C-alpha cells in the first residue's frame, strides 16, 4: 500500500475512497481527495453518465482509478459493498433514497464496515420539501440569496458558472465533512453519514454578508455595497481594447496609490463620501478607457494599488506569477490547474490522467483484495487499453 512518505502522493496517501460516479460536485470532490493522495476508485455505470465531456479530457477524473459496476445487475450491489468494506470513505450523489433502493445505502455499507465515512452530495439535502426534486447549481444558489447578490443593479443576476454552488458550496463542504468524519472514525472506530447539501454550503459561505446585513453595513440589493461592485474602487472597468481591469483598492493607502497611478488625484476625499461615488466612477471609467488593458497592467505592475488585469482562462496559465508558482501544470497534453493547497512534507502532483471507465478493474481487484470484481467486467471494458500515466 502507498505510504504517506511516497513523493508526490500527498497527505492522504493510504486513504481509500469509493466514488459512486455522478456529475458535477461529486467528481470534483473525488478529484480533490485524489489530488491529496487518496486512492480514489470511481465506480462507473455501464454506458457512462448522461452529461459528460470527452473522458480523455475530463480532468476531474485525474489521479483516480475506475471500475465499472452495474448496480442494477444481481451481483452489482455486492461488488460495491465489497469495496466499501475495504474503504475509509464512500461518496455518492444520488437523490435521497436511491442508494438505499440499489442496496448500497449507509445501513448496507455500515453493516460491512462500521468505520466507513459515507458522504452524500446533493443540492437540496437529505430532508426537506425539495429533497426529491431535480435541480442544478443555479437553482440551489438562487434559493440561498447568493445568486441575487451578484450582478449590476437593474439587470438580471449574473450567473457565476457553477463555481459558487456545485464546487464551493458543494464539493468543498463535502470534502471538509468527510475528512472531519474520518478523523472522528479513526479516533473512535465509528463511521457516520455526512449530509453535504449545496444549499447549506452556499448559505454558509455568505456568513459575513449576513453579519454585515444585520449590522446595517450591507444593503439587500445588487450593486449597492462595498464588495458587490457598488463601490467605485472595488469593481471592474473596460479598457480601450474592450478588455477589463479589476480594482480592489479598499484600504486608504492602497486607494491613494490607485488614484495617483490612474491619474485622478482630485478624488482623495471621495473614498468615504458616497455622494461623490458617481463622479468618481465616471472619472475612473474614463481613465481606464484611455489605454489598453496591457498598458494599464504595466502601470500598476509591482505596486500595492490592488489592481490586476482580468485574464481569460487561456491567458491565466501564462501570467508570470502563476507560471512561477506552477499554479497550472501540463499533463498528458492538457493544461490544467495543479493540485491545491500545497504541503511542505507531503507534496502532491498530477500522477495520472483522467481515469477511463473500467480500465483499472484488474488492478483494483488485486490491490483491494476484491477478486470477484474482476469477473464482472463488461466486455466493452475488457477491450480497452490500460491507462498510462506516471505513478
Tab-separated table of C-alpha atoms in Angstrom:
chain	number	residue	atom	x	y	z
A	1	UNK	CA	0.000	0.000	0.000
A	2	UNK	CA	1.147	3.542	-0.709
A	3	UNK	CA	2.606	5.275	2.320
A	4	UNK	CA	2.400	8.896	3.390
A	5	UNK	CA	6.094	9.379	2.615
A	6	UNK	CA	5.833	8.489	-1.063
A	7	UNK	CA	6.933	11.617	-3.016
A	8	UNK	CA	4.141	13.324	-4.905
A	9	UNK	CA	1.335	11.317	-3.357
A	10	UNK	CA	0.115	13.826	-0.768
A	11	UNK	CA	-1.049	13.687	2.849
A	12	UNK	CA	-3.982	11.312	2.187
A	13	UNK	CA	-1.786	8.518	0.831
A	14	UNK	CA	-3.154	5.224	2.159
A	15	UNK	CA	-6.744	6.516	2.458
A	16	UNK	CA	-9.171	4.526	0.313
A	17	UNK	CA	-12.172	6.229	-1.249
A	18	UNK	CA	-15.062	4.790	-3.256
A	19	UNK	CA	-16.733	7.331	-5.530
A	20	UNK	CA	-20.077	6.283	-6.989
A	21	UNK	CA	-19.919	8.052	-10.347
A	22	UNK	CA	-22.088	11.083	-10.927
A	23	UNK	CA	-21.734	14.570	-12.389
A	24	UNK	CA	-20.722	17.963	-11.041
A	25	UNK	CA	-19.710	18.295	-7.399
A	26	UNK	CA	-19.196	14.582	-6.673
A	27	UNK	CA	-16.448	14.027	-9.257
A	28	UNK	CA	-14.738	17.284	-8.268
A	29	UNK	CA	-14.733	16.217	-4.607
A	30	UNK	CA	-13.276	12.878	-5.666
A	31	UNK	CA	-10.587	14.676	-7.665
A	32	UNK	CA	-9.646	16.806	-4.682
A	33	UNK	CA	-9.318	13.742	-2.453
A	34	UNK	CA	-7.292	12.015	-5.174
A	35	UNK	CA	-5.075	15.081	-5.626
A	36	UNK	CA	-4.383	14.950	-1.885
A	37	UNK	CA	-3.127	11.401	-2.295
A	38	UNK	CA	-6.138	9.186	-1.579
A	39	UNK	CA	-6.649	6.021	-3.632
A	40	UNK	CA	-9.962	7.014	-5.213
A	41	UNK	CA	-11.797	4.256	-7.076
A	42	UNK	CA	-14.552	5.650	-9.256
A	43	UNK	CA	-17.395	3.172	-9.724
A	44	UNK	CA	-18.842	3.981	-13.131
A	45	UNK	CA	-22.088	2.680	-14.524
A	46	UNK	CA	-22.198	0.843	-17.874
A	47	UNK	CA	-22.568	3.397	-20.657
A	48	UNK	CA	-21.213	6.298	-18.616
A	49	UNK	CA	-23.009	9.405	-17.330
A	50	UNK	CA	-25.795	11.218	-19.158
A	51	UNK	CA	-23.892	14.513	-19.016
A	52	UNK	CA	-20.152	14.227	-19.516
A	53	UNK	CA	-17.245	15.573	-21.510
A	54	UNK	CA	-14.736	13.610	-23.552
A	55	UNK	CA	-13.323	11.167	-20.969
A	56	UNK	CA	-9.778	11.767	-22.225
A	57	UNK	CA	-10.108	15.431	-21.214
A	58	UNK	CA	-12.179	15.147	-18.031
A	59	UNK	CA	-9.531	16.184	-15.532
A	60	UNK	CA	-11.987	15.843	-12.643
A	61	UNK	CA	-11.187	12.134	-13.026
A	62	UNK	CA	-7.411	12.561	-12.820
A	63	UNK	CA	-5.415	10.698	-10.163
A	64	UNK	CA	-8.281	8.195	-9.813
A	65	UNK	CA	-8.816	4.585	-10.825
A	66	UNK	CA	-12.007	3.298	-12.395
A	67	UNK	CA	-14.114	0.163	-12.317
A	68	UNK	CA	-17.485	-0.437	-13.936
A	69	UNK	CA	-20.309	-1.970	-11.906
A	70	UNK	CA	-23.927	-2.357	-12.958
A	71	UNK	CA	-25.775	-1.698	-9.703
A	72	UNK	CA	-28.996	-2.945	-11.287
A	73	UNK	CA	-27.487	-6.344	-12.022
A	74	UNK	CA	-27.981	-9.064	-9.381
A	75	UNK	CA	-24.325	-9.093	-8.352
A	76	UNK	CA	-23.767	-5.325	-8.679
A	77	UNK	CA	-24.529	-4.171	-5.124
A	78	UNK	CA	-22.345	-6.934	-3.667
A	79	UNK	CA	-19.341	-5.692	-5.630
A	80	UNK	CA	-19.784	-2.135	-4.292
A	81	UNK	CA	-20.249	-3.460	-0.759
A	82	UNK	CA	-17.019	-5.442	-1.163
A	83	UNK	CA	-15.254	-2.185	-1.988
A	84	UNK	CA	-16.994	-0.310	0.841
A	85	UNK	CA	-15.842	-2.989	3.274
A	86	UNK	CA	-12.241	-2.076	2.467
A	87	UNK	CA	-12.691	1.706	2.132
A	88	UNK	CA	-12.317	4.602	4.526
A	89	UNK	CA	-14.718	6.910	2.676
A	90	UNK	CA	-17.570	6.457	0.194
A	91	UNK	CA	-19.144	9.393	-1.636
A	92	UNK	CA	-22.332	9.357	-3.700
A	93	UNK	CA	-24.526	11.992	-5.322
A	94	UNK	CA	-27.891	10.349	-5.929
A	95	UNK	CA	-31.256	11.713	-4.866
A	96	UNK	CA	-32.190	10.709	-1.314
A	97	UNK	CA	-33.218	7.064	-1.098
A	98	UNK	CA	-31.736	5.945	-4.436
A	99	UNK	CA	-28.610	4.371	-2.930
A	100	UNK	CA	-30.809	2.550	-0.417
A	101	UNK	CA	-33.028	1.156	-3.176
A	102	UNK	CA	-29.927	-0.022	-5.029
A	103	UNK	CA	-28.680	-1.836	-1.933
A	104	UNK	CA	-25.630	0.362	-1.277
A	105	UNK	CA	-27.050	2.870	1.224
A	106	UNK	CA	-25.452	3.753	4.554
A	107	UNK	CA	-27.007	0.882	6.510
A	108	UNK	CA	-25.865	-1.693	3.951
A	109	UNK	CA	-22.353	-0.272	3.893
A	110	UNK	CA	-22.036	0.141	7.653
A	111	UNK	CA	-23.135	-3.468	8.144
A	112	UNK	CA	-19.948	-4.416	6.299
A	113	UNK	CA	-17.729	-1.600	7.596
A	114	UNK	CA	-18.861	0.245	10.771
A	115	UNK	CA	-15.984	2.738	10.489
A	116	UNK	CA	-16.891	3.861	6.964
A	117	UNK	CA	-17.487	7.572	6.364
A	118	UNK	CA	-20.460	7.783	3.996
A	119	UNK	CA	-20.551	11.148	2.195
A	120	UNK	CA	-23.766	12.221	0.482
A	121	UNK	CA	-23.658	15.067	-2.069
A	122	UNK	CA	-26.957	16.653	-3.091
A	123	UNK	CA	-28.309	20.063	-3.959
A	124	UNK	CA	-31.280	20.186	-1.600
A	125	UNK	CA	-30.076	17.829	1.146
A	126	UNK	CA	-31.409	14.564	2.500
A	127	UNK	CA	-34.516	16.095	4.106
A	128	UNK	CA	-36.893	18.966	3.375
A	129	UNK	CA	-39.771	19.704	0.972
A	130	UNK	CA	-37.448	19.901	-2.061
A	131	UNK	CA	-35.263	16.903	-1.214
A	132	UNK	CA	-36.735	14.754	-4.002
A	133	UNK	CA	-36.800	17.484	-6.645
A	134	UNK	CA	-34.341	17.691	-9.531
A	135	UNK	CA	-32.106	20.730	-9.705
A	136	UNK	CA	-28.803	22.229	-10.718
A	137	UNK	CA	-26.349	24.742	-9.315
A	138	UNK	CA	-28.266	27.823	-10.464
A	139	UNK	CA	-31.474	26.829	-8.660
A	140	UNK	CA	-29.655	25.970	-5.440
A	141	UNK	CA	-27.814	29.290	-5.209
A	142	UNK	CA	-30.985	31.153	-6.225
A	143	UNK	CA	-32.844	29.994	-3.109
A	144	UNK	CA	-29.972	30.820	-0.764
A	145	UNK	CA	-29.923	34.513	-1.681
A	146	UNK	CA	-26.399	34.349	-3.059
A	147	UNK	CA	-27.310	34.451	-6.746
A	148	UNK	CA	-29.410	37.555	-6.103
A	149	UNK	CA	-26.321	39.332	-4.758
A	150	UNK	CA	-24.310	39.037	-7.964
A	151	UNK	CA	-24.501	41.446	-10.884
A	152	UNK	CA	-25.394	45.014	-11.747
A	153	UNK	CA	-28.421	46.828	-10.335
A	154	UNK	CA	-31.356	46.908	-12.721
A	155	UNK	CA	-30.080	43.885	-14.632
A	156	UNK	CA	-30.633	40.142	-14.134
A	157	UNK	CA	-28.336	38.440	-11.610
A	158	UNK	CA	-25.053	37.308	-13.176
A	159	UNK	CA	-24.534	33.537	-13.355
A	160	UNK	CA	-21.144	32.575	-11.820
A	161	UNK	CA	-20.742	29.415	-13.944
A	162	UNK	CA	-21.194	26.517	-11.482
A	163	UNK	CA	-18.316	27.553	-9.240
A	164	UNK	CA	-20.282	29.024	-6.356
A	165	UNK	CA	-22.836	26.258	-5.836
A	166	UNK	CA	-21.535	22.966	-7.189
A	167	UNK	CA	-17.905	23.394	-6.234
A	168	UNK	CA	-17.608	25.971	-3.434
A	169	UNK	CA	-20.871	25.237	-1.620
A	170	UNK	CA	-20.909	21.571	-2.623
A	171	UNK	CA	-17.629	19.780	-3.302
A	172	UNK	CA	-15.507	21.684	-0.806
A	173	UNK	CA	-18.010	21.199	2.015
A	174	UNK	CA	-18.298	17.502	1.195
A	175	UNK	CA	-14.506	17.120	1.388
A	176	UNK	CA	-14.271	19.077	4.645
A	177	UNK	CA	-17.092	16.959	6.044
A	178	UNK	CA	-15.739	13.548	5.104
A	179	UNK	CA	-12.227	14.398	6.309
A	180	UNK	CA	-13.594	15.630	9.645
A	181	UNK	CA	-15.673	12.459	9.940
A	182	UNK	CA	-12.622	10.368	9.014
A	183	UNK	CA	-10.716	11.964	11.889
A	184	UNK	CA	-13.585	11.019	14.204
A	185	UNK	CA	-13.787	7.484	12.788
A	186	UNK	CA	-10.091	6.866	13.325
A	187	UNK	CA	-10.326	8.120	16.892
A	188	UNK	CA	-13.450	6.137	17.797
A	189	UNK	CA	-13.815	3.347	15.233
A	190	UNK	CA	-17.282	4.647	14.359
A	191	UNK	CA	-18.229	5.950	10.935
A	192	UNK	CA	-21.121	8.233	10.130
A	193	UNK	CA	-23.142	9.808	7.312
A	194	UNK	CA	-22.128	13.257	6.039
A	195	UNK	CA	-25.080	15.133	4.505
A	196	UNK	CA	-23.463	17.786	2.256
A	197	UNK	CA	-26.147	19.919	0.611
A	198	UNK	CA	-25.273	22.725	-1.785
A	199	UNK	CA	-27.968	24.948	-0.269
A	200	UNK	CA	-26.315	24.541	3.146
A	201	UNK	CA	-22.763	25.113	1.964
A	202	UNK	CA	-23.608	28.098	-0.212
A	203	UNK	CA	-25.587	29.696	2.605
A	204	UNK	CA	-22.659	29.094	4.949
A	205	UNK	CA	-20.347	30.925	2.542
A	206	UNK	CA	-22.420	34.073	2.950
A	207	UNK	CA	-21.946	34.226	6.740
A	208	UNK	CA	-20.012	37.518	6.633
A	209	UNK	CA	-22.607	39.127	4.354
A	210	UNK	CA	-25.408	38.136	6.738
A	211	UNK	CA	-23.408	39.631	9.587
A	212	UNK	CA	-22.916	42.891	7.698
A	213	UNK	CA	-26.626	42.986	6.820
A	214	UNK	CA	-27.600	42.518	10.467
A	215	UNK	CA	-25.200	45.299	11.448
A	216	UNK	CA	-26.625	47.678	8.846
A	217	UNK	CA	-23.500	47.587	6.723
A	218	UNK	CA	-24.933	45.747	3.717
A	219	UNK	CA	-27.991	46.596	1.628
A	220	UNK	CA	-30.009	43.614	0.422
A	221	UNK	CA	-29.773	44.586	-3.250
A	222	UNK	CA	-27.249	44.224	-6.049
A	223	UNK	CA	-24.527	46.730	-6.791
A	224	UNK	CA	-25.031	48.851	-3.694
A	225	UNK	CA	-22.322	47.625	-1.353
A	226	UNK	CA	-18.604	47.648	-0.709
A	227	UNK	CA	-17.837	44.219	-2.206
A	228	UNK	CA	-20.501	43.735	-4.896
A	229	UNK	CA	-19.498	46.400	-7.425
A	230	UNK	CA	-21.401	49.201	-5.773
A	231	UNK	CA	-18.171	50.773	-4.605
A	232	UNK	CA	-16.248	52.577	-7.424
A	233	UNK	CA	-12.868	51.432	-6.127
A	234	UNK	CA	-13.884	47.759	-5.924
A	235	UNK	CA	-15.024	46.554	-9.323
A	236	UNK	CA	-14.129	46.121	-12.976
A	237	UNK	CA	-13.581	48.674	-15.730
A	238	UNK	CA	-13.401	48.380	-19.512
A	239	UNK	CA	-10.207	49.385	-21.266
A	240	UNK	CA	-9.569	50.857	-24.727
A	241	UNK	CA	-9.313	47.423	-26.350
A	242	UNK	CA	-12.557	46.077	-24.914
A	243	UNK	CA	-10.863	44.140	-22.122
A	244	UNK	CA	-11.061	44.796	-18.391
A	245	UNK	CA	-9.114	45.736	-15.290
A	246	UNK	CA	-10.106	44.701	-11.759
A	247	UNK	CA	-9.785	47.218	-8.920
A	248	UNK	CA	-9.778	46.349	-5.206
A	249	UNK	CA	-8.183	49.396	-3.584
A	250	UNK	CA	-10.130	49.265	-0.303
A	251	UNK	CA	-7.656	50.480	2.327
A	252	UNK	CA	-6.742	54.213	2.407
A	253	UNK	CA	-3.092	53.735	1.453
A	254	UNK	CA	-3.986	51.476	-1.473
A	255	UNK	CA	-6.757	53.830	-2.571
A	256	UNK	CA	-4.447	56.855	-2.610
A	257	UNK	CA	-1.839	54.967	-4.649
A	258	UNK	CA	-4.523	53.789	-7.052
A	259	UNK	CA	-5.730	57.334	-7.676
A	260	UNK	CA	-2.190	58.586	-8.170
A	261	UNK	CA	-1.229	55.906	-10.699
A	262	UNK	CA	-4.541	56.170	-12.532
A	263	UNK	CA	-4.215	59.922	-12.748
A	264	UNK	CA	-7.310	61.134	-10.871
A	265	UNK	CA	-5.815	62.762	-7.738
A	266	UNK	CA	-8.788	65.094	-7.175
A	267	UNK	CA	-10.838	62.316	-5.581
A	268	UNK	CA	-8.731	61.635	-2.476
A	269	UNK	CA	-11.588	62.689	-0.182
A	270	UNK	CA	-14.230	60.696	-2.090
A	271	UNK	CA	-13.307	57.343	-0.557
A	272	UNK	CA	-15.890	57.623	2.226
A	273	UNK	CA	-18.131	60.258	0.643
A	274	UNK	CA	-20.919	58.278	-1.017
A	275	UNK	CA	-22.285	61.459	-2.599
A	276	UNK	CA	-19.172	61.644	-4.790
A	277	UNK	CA	-19.084	57.976	-5.784
A	278	UNK	CA	-20.963	58.604	-9.027
A	279	UNK	CA	-18.455	61.215	-10.154
A	280	UNK	CA	-15.544	59.044	-9.012
A	281	UNK	CA	-16.841	56.081	-11.004
A	282	UNK	CA	-17.176	58.175	-14.149
A	283	UNK	CA	-13.652	59.567	-13.777
A	284	UNK	CA	-12.142	56.133	-13.167
A	285	UNK	CA	-14.044	54.636	-16.107
A	286	UNK	CA	-12.908	57.406	-18.440
A	287	UNK	CA	-9.265	56.959	-17.480
A	288	UNK	CA	-9.342	53.193	-17.971
A	289	UNK	CA	-10.926	53.632	-21.415
A	290	UNK	CA	-7.964	55.766	-22.466
A	291	UNK	CA	-5.470	52.861	-22.621
A	292	UNK	CA	-5.445	49.154	-23.366
A	293	UNK	CA	-5.617	46.506	-20.663
A	294	UNK	CA	-1.970	45.561	-21.037
A	295	UNK	CA	-0.871	49.183	-20.909
A	296	UNK	CA	-2.720	49.656	-17.625
A	297	UNK	CA	-1.358	46.376	-16.309
A	298	UNK	CA	2.143	47.735	-16.902
A	299	UNK	CA	1.269	50.938	-14.991
A	300	UNK	CA	0.141	49.021	-11.904
A	301	UNK	CA	2.698	46.206	-12.141
A	302	UNK	CA	4.757	45.827	-8.956
A	303	UNK	CA	2.630	48.260	-6.913
A	304	UNK	CA	0.295	47.893	-3.938
A	305	UNK	CA	-2.600	49.624	-5.688
A	306	UNK	CA	-4.520	46.304	-5.728
A	307	UNK	CA	-5.270	46.433	-9.439
A	308	UNK	CA	-4.987	43.478	-11.822
A	309	UNK	CA	-5.837	42.664	-15.438
A	310	UNK	CA	-8.868	40.433	-15.984
A	311	UNK	CA	-7.429	37.442	-17.833
A	312	UNK	CA	-9.181	34.745	-19.818
A	313	UNK	CA	-8.917	31.066	-18.972
A	314	UNK	CA	-6.353	30.587	-21.737
A	315	UNK	CA	-4.321	33.616	-20.681
A	316	UNK	CA	-4.140	32.809	-16.974
A	317	UNK	CA	-1.538	29.985	-17.097
A	318	UNK	CA	0.912	32.329	-18.841
A	319	UNK	CA	0.824	35.111	-16.247
A	320	UNK	CA	4.353	35.416	-14.792
A	321	UNK	CA	3.225	34.953	-11.188
A	322	UNK	CA	1.091	31.876	-11.851
A	323	UNK	CA	3.785	30.436	-14.108
A	324	UNK	CA	6.467	30.969	-11.448
A	325	UNK	CA	4.347	29.227	-8.809
A	326	UNK	CA	3.305	26.398	-11.086
A	327	UNK	CA	-0.361	27.157	-10.409
A	328	UNK	CA	-1.133	25.399	-13.679
A	329	UNK	CA	0.550	22.289	-14.999
A	330	UNK	CA	0.612	20.299	-18.219
A	331	UNK	CA	-0.133	16.602	-18.092
A	332	UNK	CA	-0.977	14.357	-20.998
A	333	UNK	CA	-1.176	17.368	-23.307
A	334	UNK	CA	-3.795	19.113	-21.142
A	335	UNK	CA	-3.074	22.404	-19.383
A	336	UNK	CA	-4.871	22.208	-16.042
A	337	UNK	CA	-4.862	23.631	-12.516
A	338	UNK	CA	-2.253	21.966	-10.342
A	339	UNK	CA	-3.371	20.307	-7.089
A	340	UNK	CA	-4.031	22.727	-4.239
A	341	UNK	CA	-3.269	23.548	-1.477
A	342	UNK	CA	0.453	22.812	-1.064
A	343	UNK	CA	2.181	20.769	1.624
A	344	UNK	CA	5.746	21.060	2.873
A	345	UNK	CA	6.185	17.425	3.960
A	346	UNK	CA	3.751	15.547	1.682
A	347	UNK	CA	3.716	17.313	-1.700
A	348	UNK	CA	1.024	16.484	-4.229
A	349	UNK	CA	1.155	16.022	-8.003
A	350	UNK	CA	-0.911	15.083	-11.032
A	351	UNK	CA	0.082	11.420	-11.089
A	352	UNK	CA	-2.231	10.084	-13.793
A	353	UNK	CA	-4.560	11.436	-16.428
A	354	UNK	CA	-8.344	11.022	-16.458
A	355	UNK	CA	-9.485	7.535	-15.464
A	356	UNK	CA	-11.118	5.574	-18.268
A	357	UNK	CA	-14.276	3.695	-17.297
A	358	UNK	CA	-13.317	0.243	-16.069
A	359	UNK	CA	-9.697	0.385	-17.238
A	360	UNK	CA	-8.313	-0.208	-13.732
A	361	UNK	CA	-10.598	-3.074	-12.702
A	362	UNK	CA	-7.907	-5.763	-12.565
A	363	UNK	CA	-5.523	-3.587	-10.557
A	364	UNK	CA	-8.220	-2.532	-8.085
A	365	UNK	CA	-9.409	-6.126	-7.682
A	366	UNK	CA	-5.858	-7.112	-6.769
A	367	UNK	CA	-4.903	-4.109	-4.623
A	368	UNK	CA	-8.174	-4.011	-2.670
A	369	UNK	CA	-8.453	-7.820	-2.491
A	370	UNK	CA	-11.831	-7.951	-4.230
A	371	UNK	CA	-11.301	-10.849	-6.659
A	372	UNK	CA	-14.955	-11.082	-7.682
A	373	UNK	CA	-14.711	-7.572	-9.118
A	374	UNK	CA	-12.556	-8.774	-11.992
A	375	UNK	CA	-15.141	-11.357	-13.063
A	376	UNK	CA	-17.880	-8.766	-13.560
A	377	UNK	CA	-16.098	-6.560	-16.097
A	378	UNK	CA	-18.324	-5.868	-19.134
A	379	UNK	CA	-16.844	-6.982	-22.475
A	380	UNK	CA	-16.678	-3.377	-23.723
A	381	UNK	CA	-14.358	-2.556	-20.820
A	382	UNK	CA	-12.168	-5.625	-21.311
A	383	UNK	CA	-11.331	-4.387	-24.803
A	384	UNK	CA	-9.916	-1.053	-23.549
A	385	UNK	CA	-6.219	-0.356	-23.412
A	386	UNK	CA	-4.820	0.109	-19.895
A	387	UNK	CA	-4.483	3.754	-18.889
A	388	UNK	CA	-0.949	5.067	-18.990
A	389	UNK	CA	0.496	7.578	-16.568
A	390	UNK	CA	3.342	8.138	-14.121
A	391	UNK	CA	2.914	6.530	-10.752
